[in-house]
């Protein structure tokens, strides 16, 4: 979607791509210096931080569009409600304004396949972490490999 031959051409637009807190690409339990519980964060928290990045770091006062796919699309709905006058248009796609029960069950399956390598069980759909959280923060190379392989198999079907 982003490229000189795509809909969002960087020669025509200043494009900012952000990641959700806790997703592994930004601050998350997997990349913190000291393993431990990760704070609960919401779309509100993420969009507030994104707004600060855009306004305070880049000095931007208005956006042409907020575009998002999947979880990014859900964030775009949050942008529309949290900062409705800040952009001209919001373009959410392949998303929903509220995560469906079906999607929560899918995500729980992916999470459960990952933590099964540690012989742990999930805290449940919509809950953070695992039931036996003290063991959850240190992973051996073998556990990481087994968990990621299982998670990949589960996710690949979707």
PDB file of C-alpha atoms in Angstrom:
ATOM      1  CA  UNK A   1       0.000   0.000   0.000  1.00  0.00           C
ATOM      2  CA  UNK A   2       2.985   2.300   0.540  1.00  0.00           C
ATOM      3  CA  UNK A   3       5.463   2.880  -2.263  1.00  0.00           C
ATOM      4  CA  UNK A   4       6.143   5.061  -5.278  1.00  0.00           C
ATOM      5  CA  UNK A   5       3.844   2.873  -7.392  1.00  0.00           C
ATOM      6  CA  UNK A   6       1.177   2.445  -4.683  1.00  0.00           C
ATOM      7  CA  UNK A   7      -1.791   4.401  -3.317  1.00  0.00           C
ATOM      8  CA  UNK A   8       0.320   6.042  -0.633  1.00  0.00           C
ATOM      9  CA  UNK A   9       3.306   7.435  -2.488  1.00  0.00           C
ATOM     10  CA  UNK A  10       5.967   8.797  -0.098  1.00  0.00           C
ATOM     11  CA  UNK A  11       6.876  11.396  -2.741  1.00  0.00           C
ATOM     12  CA  UNK A  12       3.360  12.808  -2.401  1.00  0.00           C
ATOM     13  CA  UNK A  13       2.684  12.247   1.308  1.00  0.00           C
ATOM     14  CA  UNK A  14       4.530  12.457   4.624  1.00  0.00           C
ATOM     15  CA  UNK A  15       3.739   8.987   5.989  1.00  0.00           C
ATOM     16  CA  UNK A  16       4.086   8.024   9.641  1.00  0.00           C
ATOM     17  CA  UNK A  17       3.768   4.347  10.596  1.00  0.00           C
ATOM     18  CA  UNK A  18       3.357   3.521  14.267  1.00  0.00           C
ATOM     19  CA  UNK A  19       3.088   0.257  16.192  1.00  0.00           C
ATOM     20  CA  UNK A  20       0.883  -0.493  19.173  1.00  0.00           C
ATOM     21  CA  UNK A  21       2.481  -0.608  22.607  1.00  0.00           C
ATOM     22  CA  UNK A  22       2.921  -4.221  23.602  1.00  0.00           C
ATOM     23  CA  UNK A  23       2.988  -5.690  20.083  1.00  0.00           C
ATOM     24  CA  UNK A  24       6.671  -6.628  19.937  1.00  0.00           C
ATOM     25  CA  UNK A  25       7.655  -3.916  17.449  1.00  0.00           C
ATOM     26  CA  UNK A  26       7.453  -1.146  20.031  1.00  0.00           C
ATOM     27  CA  UNK A  27       7.716  -1.385  23.815  1.00  0.00           C
ATOM     28  CA  UNK A  28       6.476  -4.826  24.826  1.00  0.00           C
ATOM     29  CA  UNK A  29       7.140  -7.581  27.343  1.00  0.00           C
ATOM     30  CA  UNK A  30       9.418  -9.317  24.825  1.00  0.00           C
ATOM     31  CA  UNK A  31      11.881  -6.476  24.477  1.00  0.00           C
ATOM     32  CA  UNK A  32      12.114  -4.938  27.935  1.00  0.00           C
ATOM     33  CA  UNK A  33      15.458  -5.024  29.790  1.00  0.00           C
ATOM     34  CA  UNK A  34      13.912  -6.642  32.883  1.00  0.00           C
ATOM     35  CA  UNK A  35      11.196  -9.244  32.315  1.00  0.00           C
ATOM     36  CA  UNK A  36       7.985  -8.640  34.180  1.00  0.00           C
ATOM     37  CA  UNK A  37       4.376  -7.628  33.858  1.00  0.00           C
ATOM     38  CA  UNK A  38       3.632  -5.130  31.102  1.00  0.00           C
ATOM     39  CA  UNK A  39       1.240  -2.280  31.920  1.00  0.00           C
ATOM     40  CA  UNK A  40      -2.275  -2.392  30.532  1.00  0.00           C
ATOM     41  CA  UNK A  41      -2.559  -0.087  27.526  1.00  0.00           C
ATOM     42  CA  UNK A  42      -5.527   0.754  25.353  1.00  0.00           C
ATOM     43  CA  UNK A  43      -6.149   2.252  21.933  1.00  0.00           C
ATOM     44  CA  UNK A  44      -6.731   5.515  23.803  1.00  0.00           C
ATOM     45  CA  UNK A  45      -3.196   5.356  25.243  1.00  0.00           C
ATOM     46  CA  UNK A  46      -1.672   4.478  21.869  1.00  0.00           C
ATOM     47  CA  UNK A  47      -3.496   7.213  19.967  1.00  0.00           C
ATOM     48  CA  UNK A  48      -2.645   9.791  22.642  1.00  0.00           C
ATOM     49  CA  UNK A  49       1.049   8.863  22.266  1.00  0.00           C
ATOM     50  CA  UNK A  50       0.772   8.963  18.466  1.00  0.00           C
ATOM     51  CA  UNK A  51      -0.856  12.411  18.663  1.00  0.00           C
ATOM     52  CA  UNK A  52       2.027  13.608  20.841  1.00  0.00           C
ATOM     53  CA  UNK A  53       4.543  12.220  18.343  1.00  0.00           C
ATOM     54  CA  UNK A  54       2.822  13.981  15.460  1.00  0.00           C
ATOM     55  CA  UNK A  55       2.245  17.318  17.203  1.00  0.00           C
ATOM     56  CA  UNK A  56       5.213  17.682  19.546  1.00  0.00           C
ATOM     57  CA  UNK A  57       7.970  15.842  17.682  1.00  0.00           C
ATOM     58  CA  UNK A  58       7.000  16.613  14.074  1.00  0.00           C
ATOM     59  CA  UNK A  59       5.159  19.898  14.772  1.00  0.00           C
ATOM     60  CA  UNK A  60       2.180  18.856  12.624  1.00  0.00           C
ATOM     61  CA  UNK A  61      -1.111  20.613  13.360  1.00  0.00           C
ATOM     62  CA  UNK A  62      -3.408  18.779  10.942  1.00  0.00           C
ATOM     63  CA  UNK A  63      -3.408  15.471   9.069  1.00  0.00           C
ATOM     64  CA  UNK A  64      -4.858  14.782   5.648  1.00  0.00           C
ATOM     65  CA  UNK A  65      -5.784  11.221   6.611  1.00  0.00           C
ATOM     66  CA  UNK A  66      -5.429   8.512   9.223  1.00  0.00           C
ATOM     67  CA  UNK A  67      -5.311   5.138   7.473  1.00  0.00           C
ATOM     68  CA  UNK A  68      -5.310   1.772   9.165  1.00  0.00           C
ATOM     69  CA  UNK A  69      -5.712  -1.918   8.420  1.00  0.00           C
ATOM     70  CA  UNK A  70      -6.873  -4.462  11.023  1.00  0.00           C
ATOM     71  CA  UNK A  71      -5.712  -3.251  14.456  1.00  0.00           C
ATOM     72  CA  UNK A  72      -4.516  -0.075  12.749  1.00  0.00           C
ATOM     73  CA  UNK A  73      -8.044   0.362  11.421  1.00  0.00           C
ATOM     74  CA  UNK A  74      -9.401   0.064  14.945  1.00  0.00           C
ATOM     75  CA  UNK A  75      -6.894   2.758  15.939  1.00  0.00           C
ATOM     76  CA  UNK A  76      -8.158   4.952  13.126  1.00  0.00           C
ATOM     77  CA  UNK A  77     -11.657   4.754  14.671  1.00  0.00           C
ATOM     78  CA  UNK A  78     -10.057   5.860  17.947  1.00  0.00           C
ATOM     79  CA  UNK A  79      -8.370   8.784  16.177  1.00  0.00           C
ATOM     80  CA  UNK A  80     -11.773   9.808  14.776  1.00  0.00           C
ATOM     81  CA  UNK A  81     -13.347   9.888  18.228  1.00  0.00           C
ATOM     82  CA  UNK A  82     -10.389  11.195  20.219  1.00  0.00           C
ATOM     83  CA  UNK A  83      -9.204  13.915  17.816  1.00  0.00           C
ATOM     84  CA  UNK A  84     -12.104  14.396  15.359  1.00  0.00           C
ATOM     85  CA  UNK A  85     -10.950  17.777  14.038  1.00  0.00           C
ATOM     86  CA  UNK A  86      -7.303  16.784  13.612  1.00  0.00           C
ATOM     87  CA  UNK A  87      -7.668  15.036  10.259  1.00  0.00           C
ATOM     88  CA  UNK A  88      -9.714  15.453   7.091  1.00  0.00           C
ATOM     89  CA  UNK A  89     -10.597  11.787   6.673  1.00  0.00           C
ATOM     90  CA  UNK A  90     -10.261   8.459   8.446  1.00  0.00           C
ATOM     91  CA  UNK A  91      -9.796   5.332   6.334  1.00  0.00           C
ATOM     92  CA  UNK A  92     -10.237   2.153   8.366  1.00  0.00           C
ATOM     93  CA  UNK A  93     -10.312  -1.127   6.458  1.00  0.00           C
ATOM     94  CA  UNK A  94     -10.419  -4.837   7.237  1.00  0.00           C
ATOM     95  CA  UNK A  95     -11.333  -3.921  10.800  1.00  0.00           C
ATOM     96  CA  UNK A  96     -14.181  -3.284  13.190  1.00  0.00           C
ATOM     97  CA  UNK A  97     -14.910  -0.655  15.780  1.00  0.00           C
ATOM     98  CA  UNK A  98     -15.187  -3.371  18.428  1.00  0.00           C
ATOM     99  CA  UNK A  99     -13.308  -6.666  18.542  1.00  0.00           C
ATOM    100  CA  UNK A 100     -15.767  -9.499  17.956  1.00  0.00           C
ATOM    101  CA  UNK A 101     -16.000 -12.531  20.214  1.00  0.00           C
ATOM    102  CA  UNK A 102     -14.872 -14.659  17.240  1.00  0.00           C
ATOM    103  CA  UNK A 103     -11.712 -12.585  16.897  1.00  0.00           C
ATOM    104  CA  UNK A 104     -11.033 -12.779  20.638  1.00  0.00           C
ATOM    105  CA  UNK A 105     -11.336 -16.579  20.481  1.00  0.00           C
ATOM    106  CA  UNK A 106      -8.903 -16.644  17.535  1.00  0.00           C
ATOM    107  CA  UNK A 107      -6.402 -14.441  19.378  1.00  0.00           C
ATOM    108  CA  UNK A 108      -6.733 -16.576  22.498  1.00  0.00           C
ATOM    109  CA  UNK A 109      -5.893 -19.643  20.412  1.00  0.00           C
ATOM    110  CA  UNK A 110      -2.760 -18.000  19.051  1.00  0.00           C
ATOM    111  CA  UNK A 111      -1.717 -16.891  22.547  1.00  0.00           C
ATOM    112  CA  UNK A 112      -2.402 -20.344  24.005  1.00  0.00           C
ATOM    113  CA  UNK A 113      -0.324 -22.070  21.318  1.00  0.00           C
ATOM    114  CA  UNK A 114       2.612 -19.803  22.134  1.00  0.00           C
ATOM    115  CA  UNK A 115       2.571 -20.247  25.900  1.00  0.00           C
ATOM    116  CA  UNK A 116       1.900 -23.996  25.733  1.00  0.00           C
ATOM    117  CA  UNK A 117       5.634 -24.412  25.144  1.00  0.00           C
ATOM    118  CA  UNK A 118       6.120 -23.288  28.750  1.00  0.00           C
ATOM    119  CA  UNK A 119       3.315 -25.581  29.974  1.00  0.00           C
ATOM    120  CA  UNK A 120       1.370 -22.497  31.034  1.00  0.00           C
ATOM    121  CA  UNK A 121      -2.271 -21.656  30.538  1.00  0.00           C
ATOM    122  CA  UNK A 122      -3.689 -18.319  29.518  1.00  0.00           C
ATOM    123  CA  UNK A 123      -5.399 -15.978  31.937  1.00  0.00           C
ATOM    124  CA  UNK A 124      -8.316 -16.053  29.463  1.00  0.00           C
ATOM    125  CA  UNK A 125      -9.843 -14.203  26.562  1.00  0.00           C
ATOM    126  CA  UNK A 126      -9.347 -10.485  26.973  1.00  0.00           C
ATOM    127  CA  UNK A 127      -7.064 -10.933  29.975  1.00  0.00           C
ATOM    128  CA  UNK A 128      -3.406 -10.058  30.004  1.00  0.00           C
ATOM    129  CA  UNK A 129      -0.824 -12.733  30.511  1.00  0.00           C
ATOM    130  CA  UNK A 130      -0.957 -16.192  31.927  1.00  0.00           C
ATOM    131  CA  UNK A 131      -2.286 -17.831  35.064  1.00  0.00           C
ATOM    132  CA  UNK A 132       1.144 -18.700  36.438  1.00  0.00           C
ATOM    133  CA  UNK A 133       2.855 -15.452  35.498  1.00  0.00           C
ATOM    134  CA  UNK A 134       6.085 -15.820  37.518  1.00  0.00           C
ATOM    135  CA  UNK A 135       7.329 -18.469  35.056  1.00  0.00           C
ATOM    136  CA  UNK A 136       6.176 -16.626  31.969  1.00  0.00           C
ATOM    137  CA  UNK A 137       8.964 -14.074  31.750  1.00  0.00           C
ATOM    138  CA  UNK A 138      12.017 -16.213  31.122  1.00  0.00           C
ATOM    139  CA  UNK A 139      12.133 -18.346  27.983  1.00  0.00           C
ATOM    140  CA  UNK A 140      14.790 -20.827  26.982  1.00  0.00           C
ATOM    141  CA  UNK A 141      15.834 -20.988  23.325  1.00  0.00           C
ATOM    142  CA  UNK A 142      14.011 -24.326  23.042  1.00  0.00           C
ATOM    143  CA  UNK A 143      10.777 -22.873  24.506  1.00  0.00           C
ATOM    144  CA  UNK A 144      10.955 -19.848  22.203  1.00  0.00           C
ATOM    145  CA  UNK A 145      11.441 -22.044  19.152  1.00  0.00           C
ATOM    146  CA  UNK A 146       8.628 -24.472  20.087  1.00  0.00           C
ATOM    147  CA  UNK A 147       6.226 -21.669  21.001  1.00  0.00           C
ATOM    148  CA  UNK A 148       6.870 -19.620  17.873  1.00  0.00           C
ATOM    149  CA  UNK A 149       6.562 -22.685  15.625  1.00  0.00           C
ATOM    150  CA  UNK A 150       3.224 -23.627  17.220  1.00  0.00           C
ATOM    151  CA  UNK A 151       1.967 -20.052  17.022  1.00  0.00           C
ATOM    152  CA  UNK A 152       2.990 -19.858  13.351  1.00  0.00           C
ATOM    153  CA  UNK A 153       1.030 -23.004  12.550  1.00  0.00           C
ATOM    154  CA  UNK A 154      -2.092 -21.688  14.286  1.00  0.00           C
ATOM    155  CA  UNK A 155      -1.830 -18.217  12.732  1.00  0.00           C
ATOM    156  CA  UNK A 156      -1.066 -19.499   9.209  1.00  0.00           C
ATOM    157  CA  UNK A 157      -4.594 -20.880   8.862  1.00  0.00           C
ATOM    158  CA  UNK A 158      -6.045 -17.423   9.229  1.00  0.00           C
TER     159      UNK A 158
END
